[in-house]
């Protein structure tokens, strides 16, 4: 089968996002408890049920005062604690003792820290002046009642959970997870419960892909291994095309027994690209057949992993109702010089240290799974730039 379309890495990303957004259906909505909502995609906008804070709050332990009275000597007339309804007021020349998180009494407009006063009985001496509003969070300064604080389509992480709890959402409406089928191909593969002969290897891609799918918010279904045979592969592909997304590994190169594209073509496949200027993972296929999206990922474990992370992951996230799918890209200075051949965007195993410097992990090629396990991120080398000096900034893709 001849090449359909070779695209740059950036083009491939754009095609995946554009096609999936254009053709996806809105996922089903489920109501789940707050703990189950972590990692899921919010299905509705969530608004503030009241002002936050609902009353002006003290940010410090100290004394509620009128800023205009300072510096000076004030009379302490009472106390207000956190969690206590505030019934006192602050008149001219007065102060009320206050704790962090307590409601600032009417009449007061600032809080002087306990460290900044001298108290003798009811007399409070303050030698400094305060800004109007100093150490006070005004009513509604975090959010106003009715304000939308979370939009449908965001993935719920730690801070979103804190916010949902703040808003009293013990249950949350989230989108159903996309169902993702995983089909490995290759006559050389055996499953984990079998001892491979010297000419065989264990099927690791189905497992790494399943973990990647779950991390991207999908539900993974491992369909087993298709042999390098067109009829049998087509049969298993037909099953896989009943899911929201089908991920295949292997069988998309130019080899005589690479039959995946031929098998997909039997189901009227439309191929949006079948080669990406990306390494590892040039022969990477994306398309649609029987009304479902598929990826044909190259079989070398690093290629499978990188193509999923950089391209297929976006499809899983968007099919799951996520509004946008962004790569966690950043930059770090190199611990040693790096060079590569221009023309391909490269994603290579690397380690980011606590000193913020990036070290390229030595490897023997894209079948070197132990090297992948020594890495904690991927180095991203620009397709246009051949040489990087020690200390020079280079791209990093975080897991
Ligand atoms: P392919 O893309 O089918 O040409 O596969 C390239 C190489 O990747 C094969 O020679 C295998 O060494 C390796 N490979 C393919 N599929 C898997 C798999 N499921 N698990 C581990 N390695 C694989
Ligand atoms: Mg193969």
Tab-separated table of C-alpha atoms and ligand atoms in Angstrom:
chain	number	residue	atom	x	y	z
A	1	UNK	CA	0.000	0.000	0.000
A	2	UNK	CA	1.505	3.381	-1.011
A	3	UNK	CA	1.921	6.355	1.286
A	4	UNK	CA	-1.277	8.319	1.864
A	5	UNK	CA	0.147	11.413	3.471
A	6	UNK	CA	3.370	12.295	5.246
A	7	UNK	CA	2.915	15.167	7.668
A	8	UNK	CA	5.050	17.107	10.130
A	9	UNK	CA	4.582	16.461	13.823
A	10	UNK	CA	2.711	19.764	14.255
A	11	UNK	CA	0.422	18.983	11.306
A	12	UNK	CA	-0.309	15.546	12.750
A	13	UNK	CA	-1.334	17.109	16.076
A	14	UNK	CA	-3.589	19.587	14.318
A	15	UNK	CA	-5.222	16.899	12.176
A	16	UNK	CA	-5.988	14.707	15.204
A	17	UNK	CA	-7.526	17.584	17.166
A	18	UNK	CA	-9.482	18.948	14.210
A	19	UNK	CA	-10.874	15.563	13.036
A	20	UNK	CA	-11.862	14.350	16.501
A	21	UNK	CA	-13.499	17.650	17.478
A	22	UNK	CA	-15.411	17.761	14.187
A	23	UNK	CA	-16.720	14.179	14.328
A	24	UNK	CA	-17.010	13.241	18.005
A	25	UNK	CA	-20.334	12.800	19.731
A	26	UNK	CA	-21.079	14.270	23.133
A	27	UNK	CA	-20.353	11.479	25.624
A	28	UNK	CA	-22.995	10.144	27.996
A	29	UNK	CA	-23.145	11.867	31.408
A	30	UNK	CA	-22.679	9.974	34.684
A	31	UNK	CA	-23.151	11.183	38.249
A	32	UNK	CA	-20.353	10.044	40.555
A	33	UNK	CA	-19.068	10.742	44.065
A	34	UNK	CA	-16.334	13.335	44.494
A	35	UNK	CA	-13.571	10.733	44.985
A	36	UNK	CA	-14.610	8.874	41.814
A	37	UNK	CA	-14.659	12.188	39.942
A	38	UNK	CA	-10.877	12.622	40.247
A	39	UNK	CA	-9.306	12.135	36.832
A	40	UNK	CA	-12.689	12.352	35.073
A	41	UNK	CA	-13.944	15.127	32.775
A	42	UNK	CA	-16.536	17.518	34.151
A	43	UNK	CA	-19.757	17.466	32.094
A	44	UNK	CA	-21.397	20.671	33.351
A	45	UNK	CA	-20.367	24.223	34.247
A	46	UNK	CA	-20.128	24.688	38.018
A	47	UNK	CA	-20.893	28.052	39.614
A	48	UNK	CA	-20.331	29.652	43.002
A	49	UNK	CA	-23.301	28.976	45.330
A	50	UNK	CA	-22.517	32.130	47.352
A	51	UNK	CA	-19.872	34.826	47.618
A	52	UNK	CA	-16.375	33.536	48.533
A	53	UNK	CA	-15.694	34.546	51.206
A	54	UNK	CA	-19.310	35.115	52.251
A	55	UNK	CA	-18.192	37.778	54.746
A	56	UNK	CA	-14.954	39.784	55.001
A	57	UNK	CA	-12.335	37.544	56.621
A	58	UNK	CA	-9.194	38.213	58.580
A	59	UNK	CA	-6.028	36.844	57.017
A	60	UNK	CA	-4.110	37.127	60.316
A	61	UNK	CA	-4.314	36.708	64.043
A	62	UNK	CA	-4.414	40.246	65.430
A	63	UNK	CA	-6.798	43.129	65.960
A	64	UNK	CA	-9.545	44.480	63.716
A	65	UNK	CA	-9.182	48.256	63.534
A	66	UNK	CA	-10.032	51.376	61.542
A	67	UNK	CA	-6.922	52.115	59.481
A	68	UNK	CA	-7.534	55.856	59.897
A	69	UNK	CA	-7.021	55.545	63.690
A	70	UNK	CA	-3.396	54.407	63.267
A	71	UNK	CA	-0.796	54.916	64.571
A	72	UNK	CA	-2.277	55.375	68.040
A	73	UNK	CA	-3.564	53.818	71.245
A	74	UNK	CA	-6.868	51.925	70.940
A	75	UNK	CA	-9.290	50.310	73.410
A	76	UNK	CA	-9.910	46.551	72.940
A	77	UNK	CA	-13.679	46.038	73.256
A	78	UNK	CA	-14.094	42.347	72.427
A	79	UNK	CA	-13.026	39.273	70.519
A	80	UNK	CA	-14.106	37.327	67.424
A	81	UNK	CA	-13.008	33.777	66.690
A	82	UNK	CA	-12.996	31.682	63.509
A	83	UNK	CA	-16.289	29.863	63.135
A	84	UNK	CA	-18.154	32.352	65.309
A	85	UNK	CA	-20.931	34.599	63.999
A	86	UNK	CA	-19.641	38.138	64.459
A	87	UNK	CA	-21.872	40.286	66.724
A	88	UNK	CA	-19.408	43.002	67.650
A	89	UNK	CA	-18.598	46.277	65.888
A	90	UNK	CA	-15.521	48.460	65.853
A	91	UNK	CA	-16.129	52.145	66.662
A	92	UNK	CA	-13.647	55.036	66.380
A	93	UNK	CA	-10.639	54.466	68.656
A	94	UNK	CA	-11.614	50.824	69.221
A	95	UNK	CA	-10.106	47.428	68.338
A	96	UNK	CA	-11.487	43.874	68.447
A	97	UNK	CA	-9.184	40.904	68.924
A	98	UNK	CA	-9.521	38.605	65.897
A	99	UNK	CA	-8.251	35.204	64.725
A	100	UNK	CA	-7.254	34.082	61.215
A	101	UNK	CA	-10.356	33.138	59.222
A	102	UNK	CA	-12.767	35.030	61.512
A	103	UNK	CA	-15.285	37.554	60.177
A	104	UNK	CA	-14.009	41.135	60.299
A	105	UNK	CA	-16.488	43.161	62.392
A	106	UNK	CA	-18.513	45.990	60.887
A	107	UNK	CA	-16.736	49.299	61.283
A	108	UNK	CA	-13.254	47.786	60.934
A	109	UNK	CA	-11.416	48.018	57.616
A	110	UNK	CA	-8.037	46.453	58.446
A	111	UNK	CA	-6.348	43.935	60.735
A	112	UNK	CA	-3.104	44.704	62.542
A	113	UNK	CA	-1.008	41.591	63.218
A	114	UNK	CA	-0.599	40.506	66.829
A	115	UNK	CA	3.189	40.710	66.316
A	116	UNK	CA	2.887	44.446	65.603
A	117	UNK	CA	1.114	45.667	68.769
A	118	UNK	CA	1.698	46.089	72.511
A	119	UNK	CA	-1.190	45.304	74.781
A	120	UNK	CA	-1.620	46.320	78.412
A	121	UNK	CA	-5.052	45.364	79.732
A	122	UNK	CA	-7.594	46.980	77.368
A	123	UNK	CA	-5.053	49.433	75.940
A	124	UNK	CA	-3.548	48.525	72.563
A	125	UNK	CA	-0.596	50.513	71.240
A	126	UNK	CA	0.052	50.405	67.504
A	127	UNK	CA	3.091	52.324	66.246
A	128	UNK	CA	2.604	51.757	62.551
A	129	UNK	CA	-0.026	52.756	59.993
A	130	UNK	CA	-2.060	50.292	57.901
A	131	UNK	CA	-3.499	50.404	54.411
A	132	UNK	CA	-7.278	50.390	54.141
A	133	UNK	CA	-8.137	46.677	53.709
A	134	UNK	CA	-4.755	45.406	54.906
A	135	UNK	CA	-4.895	41.727	56.032
A	136	UNK	CA	-8.600	41.523	55.131
A	137	UNK	CA	-10.135	39.416	52.355
A	138	UNK	CA	-13.206	41.370	51.291
A	139	UNK	CA	-16.564	39.652	50.720
A	140	UNK	CA	-16.575	37.958	47.296
A	141	UNK	CA	-12.891	38.649	46.594
A	142	UNK	CA	-12.266	35.005	45.552
A	143	UNK	CA	-15.541	34.559	43.664
A	144	UNK	CA	-18.981	36.106	43.458
A	145	UNK	CA	-22.230	34.153	43.761
A	146	UNK	CA	-23.262	32.781	40.354
A	147	UNK	CA	-19.789	33.129	38.833
A	148	UNK	CA	-18.778	30.081	36.749
A	149	UNK	CA	-15.705	28.604	38.421
A	150	UNK	CA	-15.275	25.359	36.459
A	151	UNK	CA	-16.235	24.830	32.842
A	152	UNK	CA	-17.531	21.601	31.342
A	153	UNK	CA	-14.674	19.798	29.614
A	154	UNK	CA	-11.991	20.244	32.275
A	155	UNK	CA	-10.278	17.218	33.755
A	156	UNK	CA	-10.736	17.064	37.512
A	157	UNK	CA	-7.407	17.111	39.369
A	158	UNK	CA	-6.432	17.998	42.920
A	159	UNK	CA	-7.256	21.709	42.860
A	160	UNK	CA	-10.538	21.111	41.002
A	161	UNK	CA	-11.437	18.604	43.738
A	162	UNK	CA	-10.665	21.235	46.389
A	163	UNK	CA	-12.909	23.687	44.557
A	164	UNK	CA	-15.768	21.193	44.103
A	165	UNK	CA	-15.569	20.378	47.825
A	166	UNK	CA	-15.574	24.105	48.645
A	167	UNK	CA	-18.752	24.452	46.565
A	168	UNK	CA	-20.388	21.524	48.347
A	169	UNK	CA	-20.452	19.143	45.360
A	170	UNK	CA	-20.486	15.719	47.031
A	171	UNK	CA	-21.530	14.331	43.638
A	172	UNK	CA	-20.335	15.495	40.250
A	173	UNK	CA	-21.603	15.062	36.678
A	174	UNK	CA	-18.822	13.698	34.507
A	175	UNK	CA	-18.597	12.301	30.992
A	176	UNK	CA	-18.508	8.551	30.421
A	177	UNK	CA	-15.019	7.268	29.659
A	178	UNK	CA	-14.273	6.513	26.011
A	179	UNK	CA	-13.885	2.779	25.352
A	180	UNK	CA	-10.576	2.081	23.686
A	181	UNK	CA	-9.677	-1.245	22.067
A	182	UNK	CA	-6.029	-2.320	21.927
A	183	UNK	CA	-4.890	-4.784	19.283
A	184	UNK	CA	-1.256	-5.877	19.043
A	185	UNK	CA	-0.027	-7.452	15.809
A	186	UNK	CA	2.961	-9.634	15.067
A	187	UNK	CA	3.832	-13.317	14.655
A	188	UNK	CA	6.766	-12.869	17.059
A	189	UNK	CA	4.563	-11.998	20.052
A	190	UNK	CA	3.585	-14.221	22.948
A	191	UNK	CA	1.413	-13.373	25.935
A	192	UNK	CA	2.859	-12.956	29.407
A	193	UNK	CA	1.814	-16.362	30.687
A	194	UNK	CA	3.927	-18.119	28.044
A	195	UNK	CA	7.673	-18.635	27.861
A	196	UNK	CA	8.925	-17.014	24.636
A	197	UNK	CA	11.242	-19.065	22.421
A	198	UNK	CA	14.485	-17.245	21.476
A	199	UNK	CA	12.889	-15.970	18.231
A	200	UNK	CA	9.846	-14.640	20.100
A	201	UNK	CA	9.196	-11.653	22.383
A	202	UNK	CA	6.521	-10.871	24.929
A	203	UNK	CA	3.690	-8.527	24.014
A	204	UNK	CA	4.493	-5.452	26.103
A	205	UNK	CA	2.755	-2.820	23.958
A	206	UNK	CA	-0.774	-3.904	24.863
A	207	UNK	CA	0.074	-3.307	28.522
A	208	UNK	CA	1.868	-0.009	28.167
A	209	UNK	CA	-0.912	1.231	25.894
A	210	UNK	CA	-3.584	0.123	28.360
A	211	UNK	CA	-1.885	2.147	31.098
A	212	UNK	CA	-1.576	5.160	28.813
A	213	UNK	CA	-5.258	4.888	27.864
A	214	UNK	CA	-6.323	4.739	31.507
A	215	UNK	CA	-4.120	7.730	32.352
A	216	UNK	CA	-5.716	9.638	29.480
A	217	UNK	CA	-9.145	8.967	30.998
A	218	UNK	CA	-10.202	6.051	28.800
A	219	UNK	CA	-11.302	2.507	29.504
A	220	UNK	CA	-8.873	0.003	27.965
A	221	UNK	CA	-9.913	-3.277	26.340
A	222	UNK	CA	-7.034	-5.577	25.366
A	223	UNK	CA	-8.148	-7.603	22.362
A	224	UNK	CA	-5.098	-9.850	22.168
A	225	UNK	CA	-2.619	-10.382	19.363
A	226	UNK	CA	-3.371	-10.570	15.646
A	227	UNK	CA	-0.915	-12.646	13.582
A	228	UNK	CA	0.696	-11.072	10.503
A	229	UNK	CA	-2.091	-12.387	8.302
A	230	UNK	CA	-4.554	-10.179	6.440
A	231	UNK	CA	-7.671	-12.301	6.990
A	232	UNK	CA	-7.139	-12.790	10.705
A	233	UNK	CA	-6.079	-9.182	11.262
A	234	UNK	CA	-9.152	-7.925	9.376
A	235	UNK	CA	-11.368	-10.123	11.526
A	236	UNK	CA	-9.941	-8.675	14.747
A	237	UNK	CA	-9.956	-5.119	13.358
A	238	UNK	CA	-13.686	-5.476	12.714
A	239	UNK	CA	-14.179	-6.227	16.421
A	240	UNK	CA	-11.961	-3.333	17.404
A	241	UNK	CA	-13.953	-0.900	15.296
A	242	UNK	CA	-16.951	-1.422	17.596
A	243	UNK	CA	-15.187	0.628	20.299
A	244	UNK	CA	-14.899	4.423	20.452
A	245	UNK	CA	-11.279	4.179	19.365
A	246	UNK	CA	-9.068	1.360	18.081
A	247	UNK	CA	-5.335	1.366	18.783
A	248	UNK	CA	-3.207	-1.083	16.816
A	249	UNK	CA	0.470	-1.671	17.407
A	250	UNK	CA	2.850	-2.955	14.748
A	251	UNK	CA	2.257	-3.899	11.157
A	252	UNK	CA	2.262	-0.372	9.707
A	253	UNK	CA	5.789	-0.283	8.247
A	254	UNK	CA	6.785	-1.178	4.710
A	255	UNK	CA	7.474	-4.823	5.513
A	256	UNK	CA	6.052	-7.608	3.379
A	257	UNK	CA	3.862	-8.788	6.295
A	258	UNK	CA	2.708	-5.365	7.498
A	259	UNK	CA	-1.007	-5.821	6.790
A	260	UNK	CA	-2.693	-3.399	9.170
A	261	UNK	CA	-3.520	-0.712	6.593
A	262	UNK	CA	-4.825	-3.329	4.164
A	263	UNK	CA	-7.017	-4.772	6.913
A	264	UNK	CA	-8.389	-1.333	7.790
A	265	UNK	CA	-9.028	-0.560	4.114
A	266	UNK	CA	-11.509	-3.468	4.051
A	267	UNK	CA	-13.775	-1.394	6.275
A	268	UNK	CA	-13.699	1.653	4.033
A	269	UNK	CA	-10.956	3.310	6.059
A	270	UNK	CA	-10.194	6.941	5.405
A	271	UNK	CA	-6.512	7.626	6.222
A	272	UNK	CA	-5.816	11.169	7.430
A	273	UNK	CA	-2.073	10.492	7.591
A	274	UNK	CA	0.102	7.409	7.545
A	275	UNK	CA	3.567	8.843	8.124
A	276	UNK	CA	4.710	11.518	10.568
A	277	UNK	CA	8.102	13.258	10.593
A	278	UNK	CA	8.606	12.035	14.115
A	279	UNK	CA	11.132	9.766	15.768
A	280	UNK	CA	10.648	7.237	17.154
A	281	UNK	CA	7.520	6.459	15.228
A	282	UNK	CA	7.559	7.612	11.629
A	283	UNK	CA	5.065	5.116	10.212
A	284	UNK	CA	2.133	6.266	12.312
A	285	UNK	CA	-1.371	5.954	10.928
A	286	UNK	CA	-4.518	7.860	11.878
A	287	UNK	CA	-7.916	7.520	10.277
A	288	UNK	CA	-11.538	6.498	10.518
A	289	UNK	CA	-13.402	3.339	9.512
A	290	UNK	CA	-16.922	2.087	10.252
A	291	UNK	CA	-17.580	5.449	11.914
A	292	UNK	CA	-14.766	4.985	14.468
A	293	UNK	CA	-11.293	6.470	14.776
A	294	UNK	CA	-8.193	4.300	14.725
A	295	UNK	CA	-4.444	4.671	15.136
A	296	UNK	CA	-1.937	2.264	13.663
A	297	UNK	CA	1.075	2.762	15.902
A	298	UNK	CA	4.512	1.457	14.906
A	299	UNK	CA	5.433	-1.655	16.908
A	300	UNK	CA	8.728	-0.809	18.553
A	301	UNK	CA	7.885	-0.190	22.217
A	302	UNK	CA	9.331	3.349	22.278
A	303	UNK	CA	7.563	4.217	19.020
A	304	UNK	CA	4.249	2.894	20.314
A	305	UNK	CA	4.664	4.802	23.556
A	306	UNK	CA	5.743	8.088	21.961
A	307	UNK	CA	3.087	8.016	19.225
A	308	UNK	CA	0.418	7.362	21.818
A	309	UNK	CA	1.651	10.094	24.141
A	310	UNK	CA	2.115	12.746	21.461
A	311	UNK	CA	-0.791	11.951	19.096
A	312	UNK	CA	-3.269	9.269	20.198
A	313	UNK	CA	-3.585	10.588	23.733
A	314	UNK	CA	-5.216	13.737	22.365
A	315	UNK	CA	-7.866	11.587	20.656
A	316	UNK	CA	-8.662	9.707	23.883
A	317	UNK	CA	-8.916	12.951	25.842
A	318	UNK	CA	-11.096	14.693	23.274
A	319	UNK	CA	-13.365	11.648	22.835
A	320	UNK	CA	-13.753	11.753	26.614
A	321	UNK	CA	-15.266	15.220	26.350
A	322	UNK	CA	-12.164	17.188	27.277
A	323	UNK	CA	-12.347	20.686	25.770
A	324	UNK	CA	-8.679	20.818	24.763
A	325	UNK	CA	-5.761	18.402	24.839
A	326	UNK	CA	-2.402	19.993	25.511
A	327	UNK	CA	1.037	18.394	25.603
A	328	UNK	CA	2.867	18.975	28.887
A	329	UNK	CA	5.790	20.628	27.138
A	330	UNK	CA	8.400	22.683	28.880
A	331	UNK	CA	12.071	23.512	28.474
A	332	UNK	CA	15.153	22.643	30.515
A	333	UNK	CA	18.900	23.246	30.169
A	334	UNK	CA	20.926	20.299	28.885
A	335	UNK	CA	23.445	18.640	31.207
A	336	UNK	CA	25.568	17.696	28.158
A	337	UNK	CA	25.667	18.730	24.476
A	338	UNK	CA	23.141	17.039	22.188
A	339	UNK	CA	23.031	16.668	18.445
A	340	UNK	CA	20.687	14.943	16.015
A	341	UNK	CA	19.968	14.869	12.309
A	342	UNK	CA	17.528	17.585	11.252
A	343	UNK	CA	14.195	16.762	9.570
A	344	UNK	CA	12.406	14.818	12.304
A	345	UNK	CA	11.010	15.965	15.650
A	346	UNK	CA	12.611	13.591	18.156
A	347	UNK	CA	11.241	12.429	21.501
A	348	UNK	CA	13.994	10.584	23.343
A	349	UNK	CA	14.183	9.067	26.814
A	350	UNK	CA	15.707	11.521	29.283
A	351	UNK	CA	15.989	12.313	32.967
A	352	UNK	CA	15.097	15.641	34.481
A	353	UNK	CA	17.009	16.086	37.731
A	354	UNK	CA	16.084	18.097	40.780
A	355	UNK	CA	18.716	20.597	39.650
A	356	UNK	CA	16.423	21.235	36.663
A	357	UNK	CA	18.964	19.903	34.136
A	358	UNK	CA	18.101	17.361	31.479
A	359	UNK	CA	20.203	14.286	30.674
A	360	UNK	CA	19.673	12.189	27.569
A	361	UNK	CA	19.403	8.477	28.539
A	362	UNK	CA	21.702	6.273	26.441
A	363	UNK	CA	19.782	3.641	24.549
A	364	UNK	CA	20.275	1.101	21.809
A	365	UNK	CA	17.184	2.195	19.841
A	366	UNK	CA	13.426	2.217	20.012
A	367	UNK	CA	13.230	-1.409	21.157
A	368	UNK	CA	15.250	-0.642	24.310
A	369	UNK	CA	12.555	-0.960	26.973
A	370	UNK	CA	15.004	-0.939	29.931
A	371	UNK	CA	16.228	2.504	28.767
A	372	UNK	CA	12.634	3.753	28.702
A	373	UNK	CA	12.259	2.592	32.282
A	374	UNK	CA	15.388	4.571	33.282
A	375	UNK	CA	13.867	7.795	31.901
A	376	UNK	CA	11.438	10.075	33.722
A	377	UNK	CA	10.513	12.299	30.757
A	378	UNK	CA	11.208	12.750	27.055
A	379	UNK	CA	13.702	15.129	25.511
A	380	UNK	CA	12.118	16.962	22.567
A	381	UNK	CA	14.551	17.900	19.801
A	382	UNK	CA	13.329	20.403	17.223
A	383	UNK	CA	13.188	19.088	13.638
A	384	UNK	CA	14.930	22.294	12.447
A	385	UNK	CA	17.818	22.403	14.919
A	386	UNK	CA	20.768	19.979	14.745
A	387	UNK	CA	23.038	21.023	17.615
A	388	UNK	CA	22.395	21.945	21.204
A	389	UNK	CA	25.214	23.064	23.516
A	390	UNK	CA	25.598	22.106	27.166
A	391	UNK	CA	23.352	24.373	29.230
A	392	UNK	CA	21.236	25.290	26.198
A	393	UNK	CA	17.476	25.042	26.629
A	394	UNK	CA	15.806	22.059	24.956
A	395	UNK	CA	12.205	20.822	24.924
A	396	UNK	CA	10.928	18.414	27.573
A	397	UNK	CA	7.719	16.407	27.450
A	398	UNK	CA	6.601	15.625	30.993
A	399	UNK	CA	4.643	12.440	31.688
B	1	LIG	P1	6.477	-3.631	13.450
B	1	LIG	O1	6.072	-2.202	13.603
B	1	LIG	O2	5.346	-4.579	13.361
B	1	LIG	O3	7.431	-3.773	12.303
B	1	LIG	O4	7.259	-4.012	14.756
B	1	LIG	C1	8.557	-3.537	14.983
B	1	LIG	C2	9.190	-4.255	16.155
B	1	LIG	O5	8.523	-3.887	17.334
B	1	LIG	C3	9.046	-5.756	16.122
B	1	LIG	O6	10.109	-6.360	15.477
B	1	LIG	C4	9.040	-6.143	17.568
B	1	LIG	O7	10.388	-6.305	17.993
B	1	LIG	C5	8.492	-4.950	18.240
B	1	LIG	N1	7.085	-5.144	18.640
B	1	LIG	C6	6.006	-5.163	17.821
B	1	LIG	N2	4.886	-5.351	18.514
B	1	LIG	C7	5.237	-5.432	19.808
B	1	LIG	C8	4.525	-5.628	21.017
B	1	LIG	N3	3.201	-5.741	21.027
B	1	LIG	N4	5.219	-5.657	22.179
B	1	LIG	C9	6.565	-5.522	22.170
B	1	LIG	N5	7.291	-5.334	21.065
B	1	LIG	C10	6.646	-5.287	19.892
B	2	LIG	MG1	5.109	-6.560	13.028
